[in-house]
Structures are given as structure tokens and as C-alpha cells.
């Protein structure tokens, strides 16, 4: 999932967000400030699709994930907001990982269930008709299940070590306001996720180690979405200031 980074400045403010990732995955997010400087957040993402069936030639990608968080924010003047959040979540994902070279091909179906914990810090700038934000998230993933199945005969399935993984995630987004009172906003977002050490060669080489290293790959997520600020929340926020 892309890191959740709402722009909220006062008690009573809230926002809902719908993003479509370029992979076809949909993300729905919501945030609300019940008291000054405190934030509660929730997000869910999913992509339906066929599961992993032995011998199928069609690449697989389906997922269902959620996360919940709590955070703090501080408005710096009229334009800047700094924010920190912590949270937890869980996911079930099935997808195909492929890499083709001149002499070597890797083509496996992965099946994973995991929990995660994260901490995040971000900074946002608001102008009259647009805003920008960036930040960093550190995520600890704990695999409850992790396996990889070769897509070529004899379709061997390998149970991979169930370990923890730290992922460093950097994000950037921009919003453009539309409509009256800036209640609707268009958003473009990008996030880069990596772990160290990354997807390096393994020595000594084993079938399990080869497949485990592909689970340490980096990824770039890009998406487009729309953000909505409910009018009643905006009015309550203005009254509380």
C-alpha cells in the first residue's frame, strides 16, 4: 500500500480518499481529527483476480490489505503541516513474479499472508489551489505464510522462511483543488519501497534461497485519485479555531 498521508490542520477536520494504482488495485482511505493535534486513520485496498492454480499460464495478482493508525499533527503557520503516525495492518496477497534474461528465466507464483507495523513522518505544504506532501515510512513485516510455486513442470511449491522484514518507504504526492471551498481535490501520488539488503545474488545457491531473495525486491507504486473533505467537518474545524 502507499503510505496514508492526509492533510488535516484542526479538530473536526476529516477527509476520504479513493486512489487507483497503475496495477489496477484500488485504495480507499479515511482520516479524522477528534481532538486538536490527534489523528485517527484507516485504509483498505484490494484487487480481485484468479488465485494461484497449478499449471495455469495466466499471471496472477490479487490482494486484500488493511491498516489502522493513530497520529499527531502540528500546523506551522498558514501553509505547512507536519505529521507523525504509527499503525498496524494485515494482508493476503497472491501474485506472479517474473524475470527474463538471455540465459536465465525466473517465473514463480507467490502466496503470502503477513502482519505489519509502521511508523511514519511527513510534511505537507498548502497553497490556495494546490498542495504538496512528502515523507518517510518504516514498515516491519511479519510473514505468517510465505511460499513460491514454480510455474514450469513439475510445478514445485517451496515453503520460504517465515521471517521479519524491514521496508523503507518514501512517498510524494501532489493535489489540485477543484470545486467550491476546496472540498474536492485531484491527487497524483508515488511511493518507493525497498529493503536492505535487497535482491542480491545468493551464495550458496539453493532453490529456497533463490526464491526468498525475490521477496526482497524494491517496488515503485504510482496512482491517481480523488480526495473529498465533507462540508460539515470543514465547518466544525473552522468553528473550533
Tab-separated table of C-alpha atoms in Angstrom:
chain	number	residue	atom	x	y	z
A	1	UNK	CA	0.000	0.000	0.000
A	2	UNK	CA	1.039	3.586	-0.491
A	3	UNK	CA	1.620	5.419	2.817
A	4	UNK	CA	-1.504	7.199	4.066
A	5	UNK	CA	-0.771	10.921	4.456
A	6	UNK	CA	-3.880	13.098	4.902
A	7	UNK	CA	-3.693	16.890	5.198
A	8	UNK	CA	-5.531	17.876	8.368
A	9	UNK	CA	-4.898	21.007	10.425
A	10	UNK	CA	-7.529	21.196	13.195
A	11	UNK	CA	-10.071	19.370	15.338
A	12	UNK	CA	-13.129	18.217	13.408
A	13	UNK	CA	-11.410	18.059	10.041
A	14	UNK	CA	-11.515	14.854	8.055
A	15	UNK	CA	-11.005	13.525	4.571
A	16	UNK	CA	-11.805	10.465	2.469
A	17	UNK	CA	-9.698	9.343	-0.449
A	18	UNK	CA	-10.057	6.968	-3.397
A	19	UNK	CA	-6.929	6.003	-5.359
A	20	UNK	CA	-6.446	3.766	-8.372
A	21	UNK	CA	-2.939	2.325	-8.700
A	22	UNK	CA	-1.500	1.675	-12.148
A	23	UNK	CA	-1.600	-2.058	-11.341
A	24	UNK	CA	-5.395	-1.821	-11.185
A	25	UNK	CA	-5.514	-2.012	-7.400
A	26	UNK	CA	-7.973	0.290	-5.579
A	27	UNK	CA	-7.173	2.016	-2.275
A	28	UNK	CA	-9.802	3.611	-0.009
A	29	UNK	CA	-8.594	5.758	2.908
A	30	UNK	CA	-10.157	7.912	5.610
A	31	UNK	CA	-8.807	10.161	8.376
A	32	UNK	CA	-10.347	12.291	11.100
A	33	UNK	CA	-9.173	14.544	13.925
A	34	UNK	CA	-11.403	14.047	17.022
A	35	UNK	CA	-9.364	16.499	19.133
A	36	UNK	CA	-6.700	19.060	18.334
A	37	UNK	CA	-3.382	17.614	17.169
A	38	UNK	CA	-4.645	13.983	17.230
A	39	UNK	CA	-5.441	11.932	14.129
A	40	UNK	CA	-7.079	8.528	13.543
A	41	UNK	CA	-6.656	6.778	10.191
A	42	UNK	CA	-7.886	3.722	8.343
A	43	UNK	CA	-7.262	2.300	4.884
A	44	UNK	CA	-8.147	-0.775	2.835
A	45	UNK	CA	-7.003	-1.912	-0.591
A	46	UNK	CA	-7.944	-4.796	-2.828
A	47	UNK	CA	-7.633	-6.264	-6.250
A	48	UNK	CA	-9.794	-9.250	-7.211
A	49	UNK	CA	-8.457	-11.879	-9.531
A	50	UNK	CA	-7.912	-15.556	-10.008
A	51	UNK	CA	-5.919	-17.401	-7.396
A	52	UNK	CA	-2.823	-19.473	-7.941
A	53	UNK	CA	-3.747	-22.624	-9.875
A	54	UNK	CA	-1.205	-25.254	-10.766
A	55	UNK	CA	-0.147	-25.155	-14.377
A	56	UNK	CA	-2.063	-22.024	-15.360
A	57	UNK	CA	-0.259	-19.795	-17.864
A	58	UNK	CA	-2.089	-16.636	-16.799
A	59	UNK	CA	-0.143	-14.365	-14.452
A	60	UNK	CA	-1.791	-13.899	-11.089
A	61	UNK	CA	-2.262	-10.808	-8.951
A	62	UNK	CA	-4.869	-10.466	-6.246
A	63	UNK	CA	-4.656	-8.885	-2.821
A	64	UNK	CA	-6.646	-7.683	0.152
A	65	UNK	CA	-4.969	-5.459	2.759
A	66	UNK	CA	-5.964	-3.116	5.555
A	67	UNK	CA	-4.259	-0.844	8.063
A	68	UNK	CA	-5.260	1.263	11.088
A	69	UNK	CA	-3.263	4.101	12.599
A	70	UNK	CA	-3.147	6.930	15.085
A	71	UNK	CA	-1.037	10.049	14.807
A	72	UNK	CA	-0.281	13.606	15.748
A	73	UNK	CA	-0.047	16.745	13.626
A	74	UNK	CA	1.078	20.328	14.027
A	75	UNK	CA	0.192	23.265	11.781
A	76	UNK	CA	3.171	25.535	11.132
A	77	UNK	CA	1.760	28.873	10.088
A	78	UNK	CA	-0.908	29.055	7.390
A	79	UNK	CA	0.716	26.730	4.856
A	80	UNK	CA	2.755	23.956	6.477
A	81	UNK	CA	1.699	20.845	8.401
A	82	UNK	CA	3.993	18.234	9.962
A	83	UNK	CA	2.603	14.832	10.883
A	84	UNK	CA	3.691	11.587	12.552
A	85	UNK	CA	1.715	8.338	12.672
A	86	UNK	CA	2.063	4.772	13.885
A	87	UNK	CA	-0.117	1.857	12.909
A	88	UNK	CA	-0.678	-1.789	12.180
A	89	UNK	CA	-2.241	-3.873	9.436
A	90	UNK	CA	-2.506	-7.236	7.697
A	91	UNK	CA	-2.608	-8.585	4.161
A	92	UNK	CA	-3.187	-11.606	1.952
A	93	UNK	CA	-1.504	-11.423	-1.459
A	94	UNK	CA	-1.051	-13.787	-4.398
A	95	UNK	CA	0.924	-12.718	-7.424
A	96	UNK	CA	3.347	-13.799	-10.140
A	97	UNK	CA	6.963	-12.622	-10.123
A	98	UNK	CA	8.787	-12.925	-13.435
A	99	UNK	CA	12.267	-12.000	-14.625
A	100	UNK	CA	13.595	-12.992	-18.018
A	101	UNK	CA	17.177	-12.797	-19.266
A	102	UNK	CA	19.190	-14.142	-22.182
A	103	UNK	CA	20.087	-17.391	-20.433
A	104	UNK	CA	18.036	-17.344	-17.260
A	105	UNK	CA	14.311	-17.068	-16.569
A	106	UNK	CA	12.525	-16.815	-13.225
A	107	UNK	CA	8.779	-17.276	-13.151
A	108	UNK	CA	7.048	-18.115	-9.853
A	109	UNK	CA	3.695	-17.661	-8.146
A	110	UNK	CA	3.965	-16.261	-4.618
A	111	UNK	CA	1.414	-16.677	-1.844
A	112	UNK	CA	1.822	-14.555	1.304
A	113	UNK	CA	-0.023	-13.692	4.488
A	114	UNK	CA	1.544	-11.147	6.779
A	115	UNK	CA	1.048	-8.585	9.513
A	116	UNK	CA	2.797	-5.243	9.646
A	117	UNK	CA	3.645	-2.387	11.987
A	118	UNK	CA	4.770	1.022	10.807
A	119	UNK	CA	5.948	4.441	11.864
A	120	UNK	CA	5.727	7.446	9.558
A	121	UNK	CA	6.691	11.103	9.408
A	122	UNK	CA	5.544	13.591	6.767
A	123	UNK	CA	5.437	17.234	5.742
A	124	UNK	CA	2.805	18.970	3.611
A	125	UNK	CA	2.553	22.424	2.036
A	126	UNK	CA	-0.798	24.016	1.153
A	127	UNK	CA	-1.275	26.790	-1.402
A	128	UNK	CA	-4.636	28.361	-2.311
A	129	UNK	CA	-5.393	25.851	-5.107
A	130	UNK	CA	-2.871	23.049	-4.658
A	131	UNK	CA	-0.793	21.172	-2.094
A	132	UNK	CA	2.310	19.014	-1.977
A	133	UNK	CA	3.424	16.392	0.508
A	134	UNK	CA	6.345	14.066	1.111
A	135	UNK	CA	7.548	11.761	3.842
A	136	UNK	CA	9.071	8.504	5.004
A	137	UNK	CA	7.614	5.310	6.474
A	138	UNK	CA	9.441	2.422	8.149
A	139	UNK	CA	7.429	-0.808	7.999
A	140	UNK	CA	8.131	-4.087	9.764
A	141	UNK	CA	6.528	-7.047	8.007
A	142	UNK	CA	5.982	-10.352	9.826
A	143	UNK	CA	5.138	-13.227	7.489
A	144	UNK	CA	2.568	-15.722	8.737
A	145	UNK	CA	2.801	-17.666	5.476
A	146	UNK	CA	5.135	-17.339	2.508
A	147	UNK	CA	5.501	-19.775	-0.375
A	148	UNK	CA	6.531	-19.774	-4.027
A	149	UNK	CA	5.455	-22.187	-6.741
A	150	UNK	CA	7.425	-22.734	-9.958
A	151	UNK	CA	5.221	-22.088	-12.974
A	152	UNK	CA	7.024	-24.725	-15.016
A	153	UNK	CA	6.788	-28.503	-14.740
A	154	UNK	CA	6.758	-30.128	-12.155
A	155	UNK	CA	5.157	-27.047	-10.511
A	156	UNK	CA	7.102	-27.450	-7.270
A	157	UNK	CA	5.947	-25.365	-4.295
A	158	UNK	CA	8.611	-24.086	-1.887
A	159	UNK	CA	7.866	-23.026	1.676
A	160	UNK	CA	10.057	-19.987	2.309
A	161	UNK	CA	11.488	-18.953	5.691
A	162	UNK	CA	8.866	-17.106	7.719
A	163	UNK	CA	10.891	-14.143	8.890
A	164	UNK	CA	10.522	-10.437	9.529
A	165	UNK	CA	11.444	-7.782	7.015
A	166	UNK	CA	12.062	-4.047	7.373
A	167	UNK	CA	10.971	-1.918	4.435
A	168	UNK	CA	11.942	1.727	3.864
A	169	UNK	CA	9.193	3.609	2.054
A	170	UNK	CA	9.449	7.135	0.639
A	171	UNK	CA	6.376	8.901	-0.706
A	172	UNK	CA	5.463	12.046	-2.635
A	173	UNK	CA	2.082	13.416	-3.705
A	174	UNK	CA	0.506	16.480	-5.234
A	175	UNK	CA	-3.089	17.701	-5.096
A	176	UNK	CA	-5.046	20.178	-7.182
A	177	UNK	CA	-8.257	21.636	-5.738
A	178	UNK	CA	-11.478	21.657	-7.740
A	179	UNK	CA	-14.990	22.872	-6.982
A	180	UNK	CA	-16.122	25.288	-4.291
A	181	UNK	CA	-14.458	25.577	-0.884
A	182	UNK	CA	-11.722	23.132	-1.961
A	183	UNK	CA	-13.912	20.198	-0.935
A	184	UNK	CA	-12.752	18.101	-3.914
A	185	UNK	CA	-9.138	17.515	-4.846
A	186	UNK	CA	-7.378	15.540	-7.564
A	187	UNK	CA	-4.263	13.698	-6.433
A	188	UNK	CA	-1.248	12.102	-8.113
A	189	UNK	CA	0.993	10.023	-5.855
A	190	UNK	CA	4.168	7.972	-5.910
A	191	UNK	CA	5.873	5.724	-3.348
A	192	UNK	CA	9.117	3.753	-3.432
A	193	UNK	CA	9.587	0.752	-1.132
A	194	UNK	CA	12.884	-1.104	-0.583
A	195	UNK	CA	14.586	-3.365	1.925
A	196	UNK	CA	18.287	-3.781	2.719
A	197	UNK	CA	19.980	-5.973	1.706
A	198	UNK	CA	17.918	-6.077	-1.448
A	199	UNK	CA	17.546	-8.613	-4.226
A	200	UNK	CA	21.192	-9.594	-4.500
A	201	UNK	CA	22.633	-12.914	-5.667
A	202	UNK	CA	22.644	-15.669	-3.054
A	203	UNK	CA	25.676	-17.746	-2.075
A	204	UNK	CA	25.422	-20.662	-1.644
A	205	UNK	CA	22.640	-21.046	-4.185
A	206	UNK	CA	19.593	-23.083	-3.201
A	207	UNK	CA	16.108	-23.208	-4.660
A	208	UNK	CA	14.623	-21.771	-1.459
A	209	UNK	CA	17.249	-19.022	-1.129
A	210	UNK	CA	16.759	-18.048	-4.789
A	211	UNK	CA	13.040	-17.580	-4.263
A	212	UNK	CA	13.420	-15.851	-0.910
A	213	UNK	CA	15.680	-13.194	-2.419
A	214	UNK	CA	12.983	-12.193	-4.916
A	215	UNK	CA	10.757	-11.352	-1.960
A	216	UNK	CA	13.282	-8.631	-1.029
A	217	UNK	CA	12.804	-6.694	-4.230
A	218	UNK	CA	12.099	-2.958	-4.425
A	219	UNK	CA	8.869	-1.583	-5.882
A	220	UNK	CA	7.588	1.722	-7.237
A	221	UNK	CA	3.886	2.474	-6.746
A	222	UNK	CA	2.116	5.207	-8.700
A	223	UNK	CA	-1.537	6.154	-8.634
A	224	UNK	CA	-4.237	8.718	-9.342
A	225	UNK	CA	-7.117	9.551	-7.067
A	226	UNK	CA	-9.659	11.972	-5.704
A	227	UNK	CA	-9.929	13.403	-2.169
A	228	UNK	CA	-13.122	14.667	-0.545
A	229	UNK	CA	-13.483	16.899	2.522
A	230	UNK	CA	-17.040	16.631	3.981
A	231	UNK	CA	-18.501	20.122	4.383
A	232	UNK	CA	-19.740	19.528	7.927
A	233	UNK	CA	-16.256	18.573	9.064
A	234	UNK	CA	-14.759	21.677	7.476
A	235	UNK	CA	-17.376	23.842	9.227
A	236	UNK	CA	-16.678	22.253	12.599
A	237	UNK	CA	-12.961	22.781	12.140
A	238	UNK	CA	-13.440	26.447	11.316
A	239	UNK	CA	-15.648	26.905	14.383
A	240	UNK	CA	-13.047	25.303	16.692
A	241	UNK	CA	-10.177	27.553	15.637
